[in-house]
JSON list of C-alpha atoms in Angstrom, two decimals:
[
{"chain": "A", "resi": 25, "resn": "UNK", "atom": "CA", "xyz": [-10.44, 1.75, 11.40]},
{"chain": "A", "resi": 26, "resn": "UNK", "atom": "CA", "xyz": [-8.20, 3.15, 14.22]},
{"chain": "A", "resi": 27, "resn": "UNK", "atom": "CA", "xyz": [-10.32, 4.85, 16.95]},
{"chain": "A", "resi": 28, "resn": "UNK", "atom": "CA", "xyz": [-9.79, 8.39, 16.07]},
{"chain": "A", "resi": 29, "resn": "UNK", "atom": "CA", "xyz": [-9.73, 8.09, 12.83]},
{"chain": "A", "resi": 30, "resn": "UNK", "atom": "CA", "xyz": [-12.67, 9.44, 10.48]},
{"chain": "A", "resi": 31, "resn": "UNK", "atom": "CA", "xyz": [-14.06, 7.68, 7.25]},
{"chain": "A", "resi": 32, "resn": "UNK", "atom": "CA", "xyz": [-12.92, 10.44, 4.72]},
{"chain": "A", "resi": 33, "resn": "UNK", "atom": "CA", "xyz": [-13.49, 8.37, 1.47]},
{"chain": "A", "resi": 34, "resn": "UNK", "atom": "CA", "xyz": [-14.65, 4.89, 0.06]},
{"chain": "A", "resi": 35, "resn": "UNK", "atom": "CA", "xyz": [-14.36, 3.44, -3.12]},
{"chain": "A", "resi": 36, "resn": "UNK", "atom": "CA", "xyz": [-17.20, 3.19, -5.52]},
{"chain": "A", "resi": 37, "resn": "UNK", "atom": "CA", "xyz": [-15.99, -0.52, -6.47]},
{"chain": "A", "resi": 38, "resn": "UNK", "atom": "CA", "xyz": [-14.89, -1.16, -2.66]},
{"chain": "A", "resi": 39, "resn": "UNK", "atom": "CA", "xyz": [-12.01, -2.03, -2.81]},
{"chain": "A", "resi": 40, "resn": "UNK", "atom": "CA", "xyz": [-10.29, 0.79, -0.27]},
{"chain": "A", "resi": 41, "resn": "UNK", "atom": "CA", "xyz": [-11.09, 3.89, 1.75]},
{"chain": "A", "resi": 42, "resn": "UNK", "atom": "CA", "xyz": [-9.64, 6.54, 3.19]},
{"chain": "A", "resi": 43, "resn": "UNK", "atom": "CA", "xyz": [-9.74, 7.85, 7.01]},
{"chain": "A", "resi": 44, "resn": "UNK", "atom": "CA", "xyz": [-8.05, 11.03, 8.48]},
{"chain": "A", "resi": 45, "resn": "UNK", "atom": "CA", "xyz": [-7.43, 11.76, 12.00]},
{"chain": "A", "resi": 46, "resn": "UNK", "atom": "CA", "xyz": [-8.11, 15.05, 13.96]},
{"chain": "A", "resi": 47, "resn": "UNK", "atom": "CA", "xyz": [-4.68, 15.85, 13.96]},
{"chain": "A", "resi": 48, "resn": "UNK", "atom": "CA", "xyz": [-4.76, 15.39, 10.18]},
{"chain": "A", "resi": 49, "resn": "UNK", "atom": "CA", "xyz": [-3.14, 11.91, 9.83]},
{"chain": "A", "resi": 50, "resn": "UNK", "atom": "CA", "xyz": [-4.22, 10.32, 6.75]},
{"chain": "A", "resi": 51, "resn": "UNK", "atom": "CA", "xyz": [-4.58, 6.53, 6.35]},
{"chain": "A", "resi": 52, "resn": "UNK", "atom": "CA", "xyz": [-5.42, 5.43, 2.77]},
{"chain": "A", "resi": 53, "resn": "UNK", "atom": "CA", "xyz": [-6.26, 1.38, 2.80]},
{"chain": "A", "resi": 54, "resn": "UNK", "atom": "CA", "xyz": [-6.58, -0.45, -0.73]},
{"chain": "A", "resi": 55, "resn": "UNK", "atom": "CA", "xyz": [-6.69, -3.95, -2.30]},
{"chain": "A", "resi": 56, "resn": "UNK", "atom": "CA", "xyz": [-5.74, -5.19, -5.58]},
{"chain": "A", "resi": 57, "resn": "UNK", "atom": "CA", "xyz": [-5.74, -7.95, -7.70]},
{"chain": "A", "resi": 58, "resn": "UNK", "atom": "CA", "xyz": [-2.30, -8.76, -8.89]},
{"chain": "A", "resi": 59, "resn": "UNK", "atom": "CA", "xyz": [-1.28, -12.52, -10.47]},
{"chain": "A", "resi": 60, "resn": "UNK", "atom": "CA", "xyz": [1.04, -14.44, -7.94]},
{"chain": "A", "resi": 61, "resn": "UNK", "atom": "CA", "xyz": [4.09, -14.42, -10.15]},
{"chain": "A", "resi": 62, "resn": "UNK", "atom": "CA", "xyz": [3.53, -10.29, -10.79]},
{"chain": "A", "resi": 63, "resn": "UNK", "atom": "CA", "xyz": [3.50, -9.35, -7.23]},
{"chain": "A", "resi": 64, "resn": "UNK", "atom": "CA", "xyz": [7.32, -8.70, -6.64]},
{"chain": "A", "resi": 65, "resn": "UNK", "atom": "CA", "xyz": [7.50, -6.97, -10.36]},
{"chain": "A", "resi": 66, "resn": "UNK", "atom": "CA", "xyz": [4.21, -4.87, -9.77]},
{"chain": "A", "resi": 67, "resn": "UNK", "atom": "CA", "xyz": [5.55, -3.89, -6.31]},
{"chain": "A", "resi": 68, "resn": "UNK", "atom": "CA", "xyz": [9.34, -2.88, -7.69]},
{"chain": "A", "resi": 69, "resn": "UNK", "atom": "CA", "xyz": [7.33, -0.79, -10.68]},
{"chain": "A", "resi": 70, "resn": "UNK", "atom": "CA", "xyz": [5.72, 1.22, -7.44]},
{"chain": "A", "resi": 71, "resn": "UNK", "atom": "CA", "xyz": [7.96, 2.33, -6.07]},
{"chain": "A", "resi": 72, "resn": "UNK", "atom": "CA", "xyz": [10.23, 2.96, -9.28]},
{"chain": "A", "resi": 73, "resn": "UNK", "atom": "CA", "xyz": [7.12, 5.27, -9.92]},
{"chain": "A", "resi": 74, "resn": "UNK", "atom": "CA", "xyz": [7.20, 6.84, -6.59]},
{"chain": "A", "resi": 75, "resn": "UNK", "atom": "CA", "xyz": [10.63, 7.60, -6.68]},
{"chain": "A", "resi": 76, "resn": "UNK", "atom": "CA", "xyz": [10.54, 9.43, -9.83]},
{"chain": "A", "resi": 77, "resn": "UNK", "atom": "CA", "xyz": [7.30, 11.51, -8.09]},
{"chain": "A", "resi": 78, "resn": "UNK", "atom": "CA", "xyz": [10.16, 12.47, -5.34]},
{"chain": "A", "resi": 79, "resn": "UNK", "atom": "CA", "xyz": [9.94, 9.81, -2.74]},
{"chain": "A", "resi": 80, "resn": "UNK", "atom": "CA", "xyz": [12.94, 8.67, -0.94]},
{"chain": "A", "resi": 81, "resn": "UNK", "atom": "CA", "xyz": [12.24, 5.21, 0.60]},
{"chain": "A", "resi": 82, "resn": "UNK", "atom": "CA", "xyz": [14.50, 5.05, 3.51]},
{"chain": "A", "resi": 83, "resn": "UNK", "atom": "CA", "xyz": [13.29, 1.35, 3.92]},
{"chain": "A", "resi": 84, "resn": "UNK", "atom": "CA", "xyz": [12.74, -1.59, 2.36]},
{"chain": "A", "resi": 85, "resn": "UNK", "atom": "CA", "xyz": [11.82, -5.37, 2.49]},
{"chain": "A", "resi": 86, "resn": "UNK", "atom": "CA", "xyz": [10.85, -6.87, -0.34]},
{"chain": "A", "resi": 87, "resn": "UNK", "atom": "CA", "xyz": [9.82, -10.85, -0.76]},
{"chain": "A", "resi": 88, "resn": "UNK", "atom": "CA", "xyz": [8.01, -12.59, -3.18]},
{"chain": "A", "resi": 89, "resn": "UNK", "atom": "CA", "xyz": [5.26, -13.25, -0.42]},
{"chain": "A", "resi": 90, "resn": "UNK", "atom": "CA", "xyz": [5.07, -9.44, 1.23]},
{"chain": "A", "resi": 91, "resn": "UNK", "atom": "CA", "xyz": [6.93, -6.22, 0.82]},
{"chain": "A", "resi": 92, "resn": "UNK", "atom": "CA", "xyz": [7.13, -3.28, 3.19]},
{"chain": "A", "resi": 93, "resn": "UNK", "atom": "CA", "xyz": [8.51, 0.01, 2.57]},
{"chain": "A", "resi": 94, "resn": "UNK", "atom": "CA", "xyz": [8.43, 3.55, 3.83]},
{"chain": "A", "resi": 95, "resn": "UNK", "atom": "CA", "xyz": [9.79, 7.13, 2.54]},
{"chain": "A", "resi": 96, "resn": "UNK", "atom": "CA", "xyz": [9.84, 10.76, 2.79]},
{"chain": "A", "resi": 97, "resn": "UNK", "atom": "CA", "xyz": [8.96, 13.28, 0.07]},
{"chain": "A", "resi": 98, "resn": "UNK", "atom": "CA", "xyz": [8.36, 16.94, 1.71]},
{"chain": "A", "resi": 99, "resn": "UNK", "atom": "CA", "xyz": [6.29, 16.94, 5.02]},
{"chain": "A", "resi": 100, "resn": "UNK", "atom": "CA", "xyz": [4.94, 13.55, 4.35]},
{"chain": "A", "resi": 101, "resn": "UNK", "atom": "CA", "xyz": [5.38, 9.78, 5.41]},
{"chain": "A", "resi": 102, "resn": "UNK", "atom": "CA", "xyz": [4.30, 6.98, 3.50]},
{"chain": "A", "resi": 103, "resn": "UNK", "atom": "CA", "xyz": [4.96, 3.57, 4.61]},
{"chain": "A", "resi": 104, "resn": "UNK", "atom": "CA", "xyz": [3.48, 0.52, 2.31]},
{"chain": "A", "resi": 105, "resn": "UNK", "atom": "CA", "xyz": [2.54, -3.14, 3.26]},
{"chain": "A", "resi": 106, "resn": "UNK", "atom": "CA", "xyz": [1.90, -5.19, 0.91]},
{"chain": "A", "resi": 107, "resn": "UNK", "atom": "CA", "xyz": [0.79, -9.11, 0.88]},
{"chain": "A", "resi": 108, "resn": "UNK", "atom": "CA", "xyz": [-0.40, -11.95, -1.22]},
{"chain": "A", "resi": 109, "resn": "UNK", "atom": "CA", "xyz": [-3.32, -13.62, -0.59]},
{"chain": "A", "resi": 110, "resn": "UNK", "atom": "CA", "xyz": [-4.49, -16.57, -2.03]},
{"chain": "A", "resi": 111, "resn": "UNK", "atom": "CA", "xyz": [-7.46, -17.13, -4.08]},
{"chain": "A", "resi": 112, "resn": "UNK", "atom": "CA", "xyz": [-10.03, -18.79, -2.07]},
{"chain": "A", "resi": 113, "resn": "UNK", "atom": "CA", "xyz": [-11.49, -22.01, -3.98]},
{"chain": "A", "resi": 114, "resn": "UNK", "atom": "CA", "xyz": [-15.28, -21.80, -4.54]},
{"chain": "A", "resi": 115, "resn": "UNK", "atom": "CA", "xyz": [-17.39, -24.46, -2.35]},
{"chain": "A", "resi": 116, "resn": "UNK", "atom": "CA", "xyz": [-17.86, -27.69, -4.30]},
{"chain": "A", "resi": 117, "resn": "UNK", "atom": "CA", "xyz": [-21.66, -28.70, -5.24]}
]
């Protein structure tokens, strides 16, 4: 969590939070679980979705490894990073 930032909200399953700062920044942080081969697709869906809620991305890198974008809609700034991580192999008996 950045120093001045403020745990606002955590997920009951854990898997993000939000923090705000005192200037009233907010910084939402999530994970997923999406299937190697659906990342790209799920990612292009997003922000197909977002731009129909009013969001002009104003950048955009998108790979099948990582994406990054970032947009205005009103007052507000979004900017998404997104990676894939792989699956980590249980220990063997």
């Amino acid at each position: 969590m950045p120093p001045e930032f403020e745990l606002l909200h955590r997920s009951k399953d854990g898997d993000g939070a939000a923090f705000q700062s005192p200037d009233g920044a907010l910084l939402a942080v999530w994970g997923t679980d999406v299937a190697e081969r659906d990342f790209l697709p799920q990612v292009k869906k997003q922000i197909s979705q977002d731009e129909k809620e009013g969001w002009e991305f104003i950048y955009r890198r998108l790979t099948r490894d990582w994406a990054s974008y970032s947009g205005i809609k009103d007052d507000q700034i979004r900017y998404v990073r997104g990676i894939t991580v792989a699956a980590i192999a249980p220990p063997c008996s």
